[in-house]
Coordinates of C-alpha atoms in Angstrom, one line a residue:
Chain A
X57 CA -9.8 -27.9 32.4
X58 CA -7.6 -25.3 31.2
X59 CA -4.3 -25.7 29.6
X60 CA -2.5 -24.3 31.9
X61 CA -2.7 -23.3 35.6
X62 CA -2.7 -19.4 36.3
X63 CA -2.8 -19.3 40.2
X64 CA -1.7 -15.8 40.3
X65 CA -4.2 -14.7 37.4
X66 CA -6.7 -15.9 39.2
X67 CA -6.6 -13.8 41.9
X68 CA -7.5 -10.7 39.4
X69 CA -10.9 -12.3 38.7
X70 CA -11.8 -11.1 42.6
X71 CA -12.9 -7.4 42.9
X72 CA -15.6 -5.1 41.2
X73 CA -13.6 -4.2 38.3
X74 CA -14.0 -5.9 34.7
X75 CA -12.0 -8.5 35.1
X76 CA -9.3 -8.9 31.5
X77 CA -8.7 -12.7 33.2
X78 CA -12.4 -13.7 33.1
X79 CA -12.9 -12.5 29.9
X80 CA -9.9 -14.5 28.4
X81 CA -10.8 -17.4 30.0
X82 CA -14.5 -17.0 28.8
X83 CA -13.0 -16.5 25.4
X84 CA -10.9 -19.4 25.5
X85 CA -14.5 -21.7 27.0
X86 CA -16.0 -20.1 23.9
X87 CA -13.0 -21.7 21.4
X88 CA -12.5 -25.0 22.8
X89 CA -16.7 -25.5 22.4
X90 CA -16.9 -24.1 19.2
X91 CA -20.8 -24.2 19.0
X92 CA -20.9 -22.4 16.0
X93 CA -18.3 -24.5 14.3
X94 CA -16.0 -22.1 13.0
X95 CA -12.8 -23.2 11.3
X96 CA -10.0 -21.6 13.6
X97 CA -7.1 -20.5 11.0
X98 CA -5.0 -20.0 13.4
X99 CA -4.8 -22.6 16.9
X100 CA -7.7 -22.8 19.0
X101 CA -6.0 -22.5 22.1
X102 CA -4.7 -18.9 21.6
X103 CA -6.2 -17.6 24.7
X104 CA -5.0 -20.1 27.0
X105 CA -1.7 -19.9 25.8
X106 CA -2.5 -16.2 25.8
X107 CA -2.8 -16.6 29.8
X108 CA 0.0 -19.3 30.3
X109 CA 2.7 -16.9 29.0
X110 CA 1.3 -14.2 30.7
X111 CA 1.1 -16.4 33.9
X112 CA 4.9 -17.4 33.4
X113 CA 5.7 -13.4 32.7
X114 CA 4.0 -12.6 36.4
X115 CA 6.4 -15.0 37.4
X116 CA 9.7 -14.2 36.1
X117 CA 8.6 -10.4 36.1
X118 CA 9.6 -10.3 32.9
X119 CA 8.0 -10.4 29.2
X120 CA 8.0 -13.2 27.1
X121 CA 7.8 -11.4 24.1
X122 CA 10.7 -11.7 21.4
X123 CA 12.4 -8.5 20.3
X124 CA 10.7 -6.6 17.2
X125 CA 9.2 -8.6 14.3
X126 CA 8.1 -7.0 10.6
X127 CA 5.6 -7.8 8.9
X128 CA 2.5 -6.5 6.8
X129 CA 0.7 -6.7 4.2
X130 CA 1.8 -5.7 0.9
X131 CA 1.7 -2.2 -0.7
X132 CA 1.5 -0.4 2.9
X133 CA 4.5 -0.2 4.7
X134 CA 2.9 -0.1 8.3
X135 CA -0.4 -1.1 10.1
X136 CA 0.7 -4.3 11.4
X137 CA 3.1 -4.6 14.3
X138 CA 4.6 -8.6 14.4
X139 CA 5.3 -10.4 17.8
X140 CA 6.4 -13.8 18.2
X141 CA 6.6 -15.4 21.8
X142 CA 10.2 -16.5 22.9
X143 CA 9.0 -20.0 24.2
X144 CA 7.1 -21.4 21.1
X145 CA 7.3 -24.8 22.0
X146 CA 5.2 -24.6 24.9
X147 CA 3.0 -22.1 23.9
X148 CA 2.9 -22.8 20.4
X149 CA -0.7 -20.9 20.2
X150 CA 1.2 -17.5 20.7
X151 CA 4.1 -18.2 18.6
X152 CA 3.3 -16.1 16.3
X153 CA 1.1 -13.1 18.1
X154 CA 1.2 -10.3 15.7
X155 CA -1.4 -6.7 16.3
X156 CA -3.3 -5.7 13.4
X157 CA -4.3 -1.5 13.2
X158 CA -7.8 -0.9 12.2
X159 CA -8.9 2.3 11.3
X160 CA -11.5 3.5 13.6
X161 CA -14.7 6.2 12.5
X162 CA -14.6 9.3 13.7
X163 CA -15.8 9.3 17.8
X164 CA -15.8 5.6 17.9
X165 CA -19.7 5.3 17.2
X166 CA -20.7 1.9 15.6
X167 CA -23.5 0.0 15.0
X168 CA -23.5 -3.6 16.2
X169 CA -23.8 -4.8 12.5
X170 CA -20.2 -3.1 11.7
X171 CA -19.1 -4.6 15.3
X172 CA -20.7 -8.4 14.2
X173 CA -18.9 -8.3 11.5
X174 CA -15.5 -7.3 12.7
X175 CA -15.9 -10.1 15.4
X176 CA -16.9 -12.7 12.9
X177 CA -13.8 -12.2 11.0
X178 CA -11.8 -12.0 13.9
X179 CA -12.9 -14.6 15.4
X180 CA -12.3 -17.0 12.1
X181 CA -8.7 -15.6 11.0
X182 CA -7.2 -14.0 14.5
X183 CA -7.3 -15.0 18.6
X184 CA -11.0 -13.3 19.1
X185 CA -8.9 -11.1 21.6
X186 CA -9.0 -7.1 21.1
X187 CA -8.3 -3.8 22.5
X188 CA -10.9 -1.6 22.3
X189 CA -9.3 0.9 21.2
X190 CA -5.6 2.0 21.0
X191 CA -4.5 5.0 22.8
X192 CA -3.9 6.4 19.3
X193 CA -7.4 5.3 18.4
X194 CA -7.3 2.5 16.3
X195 CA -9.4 -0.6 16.8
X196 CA -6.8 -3.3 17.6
X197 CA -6.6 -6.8 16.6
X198 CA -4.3 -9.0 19.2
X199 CA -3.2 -11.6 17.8
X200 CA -2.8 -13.8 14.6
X201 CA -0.4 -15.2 12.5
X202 CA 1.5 -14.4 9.4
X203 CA -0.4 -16.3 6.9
X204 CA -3.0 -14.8 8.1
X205 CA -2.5 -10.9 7.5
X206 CA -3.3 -10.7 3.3
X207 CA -6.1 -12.9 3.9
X208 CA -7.6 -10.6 6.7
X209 CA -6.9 -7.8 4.9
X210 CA -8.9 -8.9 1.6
X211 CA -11.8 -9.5 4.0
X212 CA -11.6 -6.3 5.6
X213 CA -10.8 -4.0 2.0
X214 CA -13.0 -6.4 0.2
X215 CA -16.2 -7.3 2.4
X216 CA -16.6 -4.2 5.0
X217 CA -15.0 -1.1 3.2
X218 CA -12.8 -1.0 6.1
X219 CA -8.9 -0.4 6.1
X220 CA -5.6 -0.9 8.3
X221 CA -4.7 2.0 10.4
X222 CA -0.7 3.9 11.0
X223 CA 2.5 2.1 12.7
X224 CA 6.1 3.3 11.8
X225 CA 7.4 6.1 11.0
X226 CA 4.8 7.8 9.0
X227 CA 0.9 9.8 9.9
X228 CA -0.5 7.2 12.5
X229 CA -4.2 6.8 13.0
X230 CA -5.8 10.4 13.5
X231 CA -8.4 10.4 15.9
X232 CA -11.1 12.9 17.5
X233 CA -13.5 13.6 20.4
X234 CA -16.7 13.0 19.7
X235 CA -17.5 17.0 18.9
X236 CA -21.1 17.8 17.5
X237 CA -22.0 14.6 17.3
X238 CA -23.2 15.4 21.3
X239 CA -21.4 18.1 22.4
X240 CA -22.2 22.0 22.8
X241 CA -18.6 22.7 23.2
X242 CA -17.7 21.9 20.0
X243 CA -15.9 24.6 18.0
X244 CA -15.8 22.7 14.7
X245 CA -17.1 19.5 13.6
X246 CA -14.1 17.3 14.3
X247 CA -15.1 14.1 13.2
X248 CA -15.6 15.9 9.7
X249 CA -12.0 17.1 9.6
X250 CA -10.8 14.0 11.4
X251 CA -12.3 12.3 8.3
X252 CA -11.4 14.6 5.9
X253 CA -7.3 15.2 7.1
X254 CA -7.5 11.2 7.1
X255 CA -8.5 10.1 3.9
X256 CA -6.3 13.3 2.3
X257 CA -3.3 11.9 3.8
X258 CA -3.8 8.3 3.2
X259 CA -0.6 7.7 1.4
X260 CA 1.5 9.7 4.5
X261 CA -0.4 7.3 6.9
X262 CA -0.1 3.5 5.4
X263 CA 3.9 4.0 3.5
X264 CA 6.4 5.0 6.0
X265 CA 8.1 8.6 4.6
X266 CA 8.8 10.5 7.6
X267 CA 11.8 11.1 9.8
X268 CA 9.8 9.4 12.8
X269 CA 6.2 8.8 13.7
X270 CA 3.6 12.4 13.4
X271 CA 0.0 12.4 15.1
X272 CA -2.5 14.3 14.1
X273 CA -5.7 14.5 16.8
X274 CA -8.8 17.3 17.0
X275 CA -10.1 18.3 19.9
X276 CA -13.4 20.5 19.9
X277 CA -12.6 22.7 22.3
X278 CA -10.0 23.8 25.2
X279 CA -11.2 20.7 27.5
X280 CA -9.2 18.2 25.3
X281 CA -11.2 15.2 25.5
X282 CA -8.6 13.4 23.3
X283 CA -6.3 14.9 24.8
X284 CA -4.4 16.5 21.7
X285 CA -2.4 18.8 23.5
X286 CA -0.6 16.1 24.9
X287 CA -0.5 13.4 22.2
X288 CA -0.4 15.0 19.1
X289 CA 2.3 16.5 17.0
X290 CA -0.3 18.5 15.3
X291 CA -3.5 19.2 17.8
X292 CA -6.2 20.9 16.6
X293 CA -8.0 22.6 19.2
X294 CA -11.6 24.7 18.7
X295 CA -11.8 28.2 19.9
X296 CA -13.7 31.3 19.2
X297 CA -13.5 34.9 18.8
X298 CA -16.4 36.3 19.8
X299 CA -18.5 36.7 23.2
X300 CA -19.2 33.8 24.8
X301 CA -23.1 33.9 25.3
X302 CA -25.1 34.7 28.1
X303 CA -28.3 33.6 28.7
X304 CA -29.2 35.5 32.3
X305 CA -32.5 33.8 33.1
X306 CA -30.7 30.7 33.1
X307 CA -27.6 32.5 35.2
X308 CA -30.6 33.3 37.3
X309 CA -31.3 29.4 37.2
X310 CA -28.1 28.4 38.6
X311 CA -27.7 31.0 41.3
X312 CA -30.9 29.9 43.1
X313 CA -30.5 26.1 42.9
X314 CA -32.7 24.9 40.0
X315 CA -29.9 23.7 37.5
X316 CA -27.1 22.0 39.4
X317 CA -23.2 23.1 38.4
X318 CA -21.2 21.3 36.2
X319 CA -24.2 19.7 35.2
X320 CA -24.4 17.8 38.5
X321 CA -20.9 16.5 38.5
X322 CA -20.0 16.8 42.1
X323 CA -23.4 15.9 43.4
X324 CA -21.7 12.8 44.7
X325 CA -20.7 15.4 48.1
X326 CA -22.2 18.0 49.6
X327 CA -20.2 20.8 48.5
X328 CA -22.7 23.4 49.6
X329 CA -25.0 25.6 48.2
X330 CA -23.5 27.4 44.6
X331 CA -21.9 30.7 45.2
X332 CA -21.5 32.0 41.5
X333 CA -18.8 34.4 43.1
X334 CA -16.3 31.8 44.7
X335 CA -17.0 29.0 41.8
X336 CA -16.7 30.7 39.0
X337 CA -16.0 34.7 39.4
X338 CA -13.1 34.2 41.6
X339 CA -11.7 31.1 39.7
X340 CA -11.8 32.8 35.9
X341 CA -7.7 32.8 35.6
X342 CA -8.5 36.3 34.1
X343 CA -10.7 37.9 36.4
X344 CA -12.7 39.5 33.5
X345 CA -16.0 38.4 34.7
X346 CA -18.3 39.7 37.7
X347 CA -22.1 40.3 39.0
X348 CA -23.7 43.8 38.2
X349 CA -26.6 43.2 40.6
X350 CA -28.3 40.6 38.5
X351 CA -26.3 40.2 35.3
X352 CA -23.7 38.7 34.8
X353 CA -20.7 40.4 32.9
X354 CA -18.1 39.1 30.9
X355 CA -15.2 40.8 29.7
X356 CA -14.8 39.2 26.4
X357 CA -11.4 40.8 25.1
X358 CA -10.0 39.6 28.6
X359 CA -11.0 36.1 28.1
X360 CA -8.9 33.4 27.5
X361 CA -11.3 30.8 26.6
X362 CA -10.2 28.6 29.4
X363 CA -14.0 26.8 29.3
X364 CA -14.0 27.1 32.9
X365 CA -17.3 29.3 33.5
X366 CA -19.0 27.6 30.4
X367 CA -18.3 24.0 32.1
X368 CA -20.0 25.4 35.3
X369 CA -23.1 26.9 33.8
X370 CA -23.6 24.9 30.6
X371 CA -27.0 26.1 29.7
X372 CA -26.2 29.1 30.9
X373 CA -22.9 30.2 29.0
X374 CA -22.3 29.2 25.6
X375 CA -19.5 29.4 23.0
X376 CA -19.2 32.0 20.6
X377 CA -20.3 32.1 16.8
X378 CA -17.2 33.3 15.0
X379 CA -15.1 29.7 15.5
X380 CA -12.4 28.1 14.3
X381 CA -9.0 26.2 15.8
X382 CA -5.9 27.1 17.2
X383 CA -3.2 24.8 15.8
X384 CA -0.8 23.5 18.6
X385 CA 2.7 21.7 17.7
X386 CA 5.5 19.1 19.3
X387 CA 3.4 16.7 21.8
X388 CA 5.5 14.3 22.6
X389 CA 6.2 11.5 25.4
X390 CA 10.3 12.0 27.0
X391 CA 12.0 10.0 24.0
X392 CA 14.8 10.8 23.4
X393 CA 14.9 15.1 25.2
X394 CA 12.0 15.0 27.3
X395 CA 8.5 15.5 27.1
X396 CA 7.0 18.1 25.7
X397 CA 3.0 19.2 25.3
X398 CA 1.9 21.4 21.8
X399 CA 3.1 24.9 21.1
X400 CA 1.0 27.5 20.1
X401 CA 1.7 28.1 16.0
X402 CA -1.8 28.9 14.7
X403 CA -3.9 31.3 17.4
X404 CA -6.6 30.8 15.3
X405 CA -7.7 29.6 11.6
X406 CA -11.2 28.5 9.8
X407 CA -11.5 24.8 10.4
X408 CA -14.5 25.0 7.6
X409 CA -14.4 22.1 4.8
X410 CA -12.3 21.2 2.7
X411 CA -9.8 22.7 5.4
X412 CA -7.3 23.9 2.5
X413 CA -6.0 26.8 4.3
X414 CA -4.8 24.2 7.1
X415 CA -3.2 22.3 4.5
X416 CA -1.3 24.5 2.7
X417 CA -0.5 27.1 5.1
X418 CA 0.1 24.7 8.4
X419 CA 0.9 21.0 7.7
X420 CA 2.3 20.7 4.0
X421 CA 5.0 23.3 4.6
X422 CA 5.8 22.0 8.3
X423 CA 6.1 18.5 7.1
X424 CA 8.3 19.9 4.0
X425 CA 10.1 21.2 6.6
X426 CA 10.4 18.6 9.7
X427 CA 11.0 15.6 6.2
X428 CA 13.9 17.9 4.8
X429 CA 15.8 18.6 8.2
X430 CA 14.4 16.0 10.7
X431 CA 17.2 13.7 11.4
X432 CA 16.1 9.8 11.6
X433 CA 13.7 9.1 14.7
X434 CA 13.6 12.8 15.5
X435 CA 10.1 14.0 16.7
X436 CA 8.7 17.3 15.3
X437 CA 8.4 18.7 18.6
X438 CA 12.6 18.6 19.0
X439 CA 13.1 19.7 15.6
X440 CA 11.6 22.4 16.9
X441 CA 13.9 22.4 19.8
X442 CA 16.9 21.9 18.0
X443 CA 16.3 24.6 14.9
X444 CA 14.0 26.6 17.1
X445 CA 10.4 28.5 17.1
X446 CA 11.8 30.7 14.4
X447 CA 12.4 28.5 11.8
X448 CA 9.0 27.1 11.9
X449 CA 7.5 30.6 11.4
X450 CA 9.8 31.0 8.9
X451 CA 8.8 28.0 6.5
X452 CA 4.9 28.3 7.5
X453 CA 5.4 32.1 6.6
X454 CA 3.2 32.8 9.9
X455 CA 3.6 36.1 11.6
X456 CA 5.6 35.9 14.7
X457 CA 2.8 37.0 18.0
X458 CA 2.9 37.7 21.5
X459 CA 0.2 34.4 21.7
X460 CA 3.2 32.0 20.4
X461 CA 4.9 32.4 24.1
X462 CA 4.4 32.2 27.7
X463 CA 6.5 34.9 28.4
X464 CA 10.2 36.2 26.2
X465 CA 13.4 35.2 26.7
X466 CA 15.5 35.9 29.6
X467 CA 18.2 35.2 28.1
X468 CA 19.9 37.9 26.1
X469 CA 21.5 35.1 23.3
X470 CA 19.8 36.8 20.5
X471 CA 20.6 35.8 17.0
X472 CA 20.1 38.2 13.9
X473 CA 20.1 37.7 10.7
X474 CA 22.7 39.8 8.3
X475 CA 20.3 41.9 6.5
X476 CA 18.6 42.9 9.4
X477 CA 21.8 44.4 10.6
X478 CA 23.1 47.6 9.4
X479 CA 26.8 47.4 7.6
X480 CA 26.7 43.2 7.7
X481 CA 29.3 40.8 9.1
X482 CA 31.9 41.6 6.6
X483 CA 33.9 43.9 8.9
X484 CA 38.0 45.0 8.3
X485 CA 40.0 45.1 11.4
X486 CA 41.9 47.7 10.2
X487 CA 39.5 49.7 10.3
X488 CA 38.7 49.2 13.9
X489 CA 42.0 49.6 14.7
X490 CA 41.8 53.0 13.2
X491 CA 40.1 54.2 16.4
X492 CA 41.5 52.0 18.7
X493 CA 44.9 51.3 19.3
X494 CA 45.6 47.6 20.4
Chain B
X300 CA 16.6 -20.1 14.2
X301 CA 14.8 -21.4 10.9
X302 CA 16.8 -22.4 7.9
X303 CA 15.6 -22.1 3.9
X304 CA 17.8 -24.6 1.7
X305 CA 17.6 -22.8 -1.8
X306 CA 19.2 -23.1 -5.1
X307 CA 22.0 -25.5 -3.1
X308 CA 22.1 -22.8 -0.4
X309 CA 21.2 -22.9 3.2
X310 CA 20.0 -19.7 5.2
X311 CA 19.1 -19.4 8.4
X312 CA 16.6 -16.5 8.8
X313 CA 14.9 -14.9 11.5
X314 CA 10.7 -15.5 11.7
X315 CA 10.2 -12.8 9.7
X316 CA 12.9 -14.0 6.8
X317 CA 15.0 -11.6 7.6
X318 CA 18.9 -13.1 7.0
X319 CA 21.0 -13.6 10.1
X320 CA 23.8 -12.0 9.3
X321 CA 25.1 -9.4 5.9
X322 CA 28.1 -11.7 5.3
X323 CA 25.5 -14.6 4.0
X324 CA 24.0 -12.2 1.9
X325 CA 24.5 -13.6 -2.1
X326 CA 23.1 -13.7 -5.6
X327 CA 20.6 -16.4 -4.3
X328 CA 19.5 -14.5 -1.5
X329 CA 18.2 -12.2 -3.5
X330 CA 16.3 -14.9 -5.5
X331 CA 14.9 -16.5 -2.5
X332 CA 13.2 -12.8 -1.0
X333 CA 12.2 -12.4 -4.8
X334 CA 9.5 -15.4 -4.7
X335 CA 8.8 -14.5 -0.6
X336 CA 7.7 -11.0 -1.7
X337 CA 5.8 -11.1 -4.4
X338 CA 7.9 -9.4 -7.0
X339 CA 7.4 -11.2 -10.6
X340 CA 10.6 -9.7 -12.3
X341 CA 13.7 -8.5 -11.2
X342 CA 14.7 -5.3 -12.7
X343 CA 17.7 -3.1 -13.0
X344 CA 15.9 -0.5 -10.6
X345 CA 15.1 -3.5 -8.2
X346 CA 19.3 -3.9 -8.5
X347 CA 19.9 -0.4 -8.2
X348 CA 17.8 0.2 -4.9
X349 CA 19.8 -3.0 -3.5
X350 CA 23.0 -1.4 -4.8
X351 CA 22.5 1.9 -3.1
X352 CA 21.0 -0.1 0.5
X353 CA 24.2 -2.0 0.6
X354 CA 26.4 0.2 0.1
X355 CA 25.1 3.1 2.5
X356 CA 25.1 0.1 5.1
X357 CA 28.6 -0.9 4.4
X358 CA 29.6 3.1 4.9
X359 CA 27.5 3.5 7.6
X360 CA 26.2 0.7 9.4
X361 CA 22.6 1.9 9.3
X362 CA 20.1 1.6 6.5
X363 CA 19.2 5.2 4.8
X364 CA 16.3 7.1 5.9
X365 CA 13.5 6.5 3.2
X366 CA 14.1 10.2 2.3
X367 CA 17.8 9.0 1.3
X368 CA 16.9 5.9 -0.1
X369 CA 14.9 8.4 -2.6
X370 CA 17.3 11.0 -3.3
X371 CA 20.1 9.1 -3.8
X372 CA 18.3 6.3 -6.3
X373 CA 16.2 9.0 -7.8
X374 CA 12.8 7.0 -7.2
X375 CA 9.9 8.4 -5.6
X376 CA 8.3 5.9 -3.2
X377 CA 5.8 5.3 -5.0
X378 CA 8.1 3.8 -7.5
X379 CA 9.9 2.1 -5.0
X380 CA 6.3 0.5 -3.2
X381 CA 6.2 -0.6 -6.8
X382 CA 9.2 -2.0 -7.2
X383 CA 9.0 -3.6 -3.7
X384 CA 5.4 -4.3 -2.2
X385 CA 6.3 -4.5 1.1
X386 CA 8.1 -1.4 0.8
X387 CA 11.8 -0.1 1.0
X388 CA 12.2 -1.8 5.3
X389 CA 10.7 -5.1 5.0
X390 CA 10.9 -5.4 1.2
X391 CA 14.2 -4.2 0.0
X392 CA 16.2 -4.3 3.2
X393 CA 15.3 -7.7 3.2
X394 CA 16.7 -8.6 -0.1
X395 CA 19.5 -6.8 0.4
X396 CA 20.1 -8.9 3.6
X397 CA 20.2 -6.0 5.7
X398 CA 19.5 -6.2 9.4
X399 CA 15.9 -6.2 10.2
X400 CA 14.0 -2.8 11.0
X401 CA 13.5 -2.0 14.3
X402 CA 12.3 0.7 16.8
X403 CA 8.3 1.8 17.3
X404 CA 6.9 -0.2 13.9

């Protein structure tokens, strides 16, 4: 019988879909048996209360969940974010409900050891609840209590190797797609720079020294599987330079029906026989491609790397050899001016180990920059706004080019500096008046 | 609200033992967060970084960014993770009885 009833819960245990509610309540089966014997530290009950205050929130349609809460563990300044119920009396198995930040590997693979052990931890000091994973990345922990924090902490440091993740305002959790671990897209082994950019900056990422929060994520090529251009201050995105290869038997292949397009990602219609000319000559956003009776031609100066004809005809188009990363900055979600996606700052730079160009040149001198003048809870991406384009060329030291916009100004508010201008500021209007009379 | 009765003082603090209000702040206070945050001895530099929170709250009504915290007390924050575990928001604002942090943490 469960603690308490969740009439309108229920109703999202119908349908096809995974149901959250089932699992809970499976969960919460699972605690009040306790076959294994395990001894709870924190109430047993967590889930149901768990559901009860969620039940009560669908209710009132609004959250039950007090404002704020800081706690941690000591010498890190972030990685856990506290929550504490606002009606601890009657579901005293949420009162304290506080998120731990894992640190996930690079592309999320595990092995079912690693996972084991998580869970068996988990399931001793925390609620056994999860989210798999964060939309920064991070393997989260929902729910535990204070006491609770140092001693899973120890277990994790200690026992599995394994540390906290980012919260506050500091380097959160970087995070990857899964790159050339089983993709031939992949401009540059992300998970190794993921890694490497992660452990470097461990002491940005667990004490809180930054005007705001900064995300770094890596993306292996244009099609943004982690979608870096969109959530990251910093996104690193792999590109080449070279000619896209062209392997015409296989181009052959496609235009007579033996390899599906899009490696059979729209088979679920009939969309026809493929017409290499309206599916991927016409769509190229740069027309630089076209038929010369059998063989395919590419432009390749023309080319934008937009991955479009390479997503059609996968094993027939293949990235270049000469690659690297462009270096995109200012993602953000609308607080506090609006949104904003990354800005081109870096067209293209070697993402080879130990990525020290990257560091020096790109995100030591932008964050001496953005920690100097950011004002408090200002994102990169409007310090960029507010001091402008320029400035951040000018403390990178990167050349100014045509790649960095979409298109000039229009307007003609152009500011110069002194030097450039011939004779300076300093100007007597005596002189002026010399020539013309007032 | 929770209250801690210490050293012949009562304080009522928040879950996280953060002190309702600045006015309650005193000597004691700082005594009580001491033992809660596992600092072993109190040192002139723990002093000084309470010195410089207060004040900069009392001026402004917001505690300093970290980066101000630094300049003006002169400690890197390594040295001031080392003064204060928990670090300079839920460590030192704490002690100082400053409101708690808040925002995305």
């Amino acid at each position: 019988m469960a603690k308490h009833p969740t009439p309108m819960l229920d109703q999202l245990e119908s349908g096809p879909w995974p149901s959250f509610v089932s699992d809970l309540k499976q969960l919460a089966e699972a605690r009040a048996q306790n076959k294994e014997g395990v001894e709870f530290q924190i109430p047993a009950d967590v889930a149901e209360d768990l559901l009860g205050i969620l039940e009560l929130s669908y209710k009132h349609g609004r959250t039950h969940w007090k404002h704020g809460g800081i706690v941690g563990v000591f010498g890190y300044g972030g990685g856990v974010i506290g929550r504490y119920c606002d009606q601890p009396e009657e579901f005293s198995g949420v009162a304290h409900f506080h998120t731990m930040r894992i640190n996930q590997p690079g592309g999320k693979f595990y092995t079912s050891e690693y996972l084991r052990n998580l869970c068996d931890l988990w399931d001793f000091r925390g609620s056994g609840i999860t989210n798999m994973h964060g939309s920064t990345g991070d393997i989260i922990f929902l729910g535990t209590t204070t006491p609770q924090l140092e001693e899973i902490f120890f277990e994790l440091t200690h026992k599995y190797n394994q540390d906290l993740g980012g919260s506050g305002s500091n380097l959160r959790t970087p995070s990857d797609c899964i790159g050339q671990a089983r993709c031939e897209y992949a401009c540059y082994d992300t998970q190794a720079m993921c890694y490497d950019l992660t452990q470097e900056y461990q002491d940005e990422l667990h004490r809180p020294a930054f005007p705001y929060k900064f995300k770094f994520k890596f993306d292996g090529c244009p099609n943004c599987c982690v979608a870096s251009i969109a959530r990251a201050d910093f996104s690193f995105i792999g590109t080449w330079r070279d000619n896209i290869k062209i392997d015409q038997k296989a181009v052959q292949a496609y235009i007579g029906g033996e390899i599906p397009p899009n490696a059979g990602a729209h088979s679920g219609r009939d969309w026809g026989k493929f017409d290499i000319q309206a599916e991927v000559i016409d769509l190229c956003p740069t027309e630089c491609m076209a038929m010369d009776g059998k063989t395919l031609k590419i432009n390749d100066k023309e080319c934008n790397r937009c991955m479009h004809c390479i997503n059609v005809m996968p094993r027939a188009l293949r990235i270049g050899d000469d690659r690297g990363v462009s270096v995109l900055a200012g993602a953000k979600a609308p607080i506090l001016d609006g949104a904003q996606m990354g800005t081109l700052i870096v067209p293209f730079i070697s993402a080879e180990p130990p990525y020290t160009e990257i560091k020096e040149t790109v995100i030591e001198p932008i964050w001496d920059w953005w920690m100097e003048e950011g004002k408090n809870r200002e994102r990169l991406g409007e310090l960029m706004k507010r001091q402008g384009l320029q400035k951040l060329l000018e403390v990178t030291g990167l050349n100014p080019d045509p790649r960095m916009v979409q298109e000039p100004r229009s307007n003609p508010y152009i500011f110069w500096n002194e030097d450039e201008v011939e004779g300076g500021w300093e100007r007597d209007i005596n002189e002026f008046r010399k020539d013309h009379r007032r | 609200m929770p209250s801690v009765d210490f050293m012949g003082k009562t304080f009522t603090v928040d879950e996280d033992g953060f002190i309702d209000s600045y006015d309650n702040w005193c000597e004691e206070w700082v005594q009580w967060v001491k033992q809660q945050e596992g600092i072993d001895e109190l040192t002139e530099e723990h002093t000084k970084v309470i010195q410089v929170l207060q004040e900069y709250y009392e001026k402004n009504g917001i505690a300093p960014m970290v980066r101000v915290l630094s300049k003006v007390t002169g400690f890197k924050l390594k040295h001031i993770y080392e003064l204060f575990p928990s670090g300079p928001g839920k460590g030192a604002c704490k002690m100082a009885g400053l409101p708690k942090p808040t925002g995305c943490v």
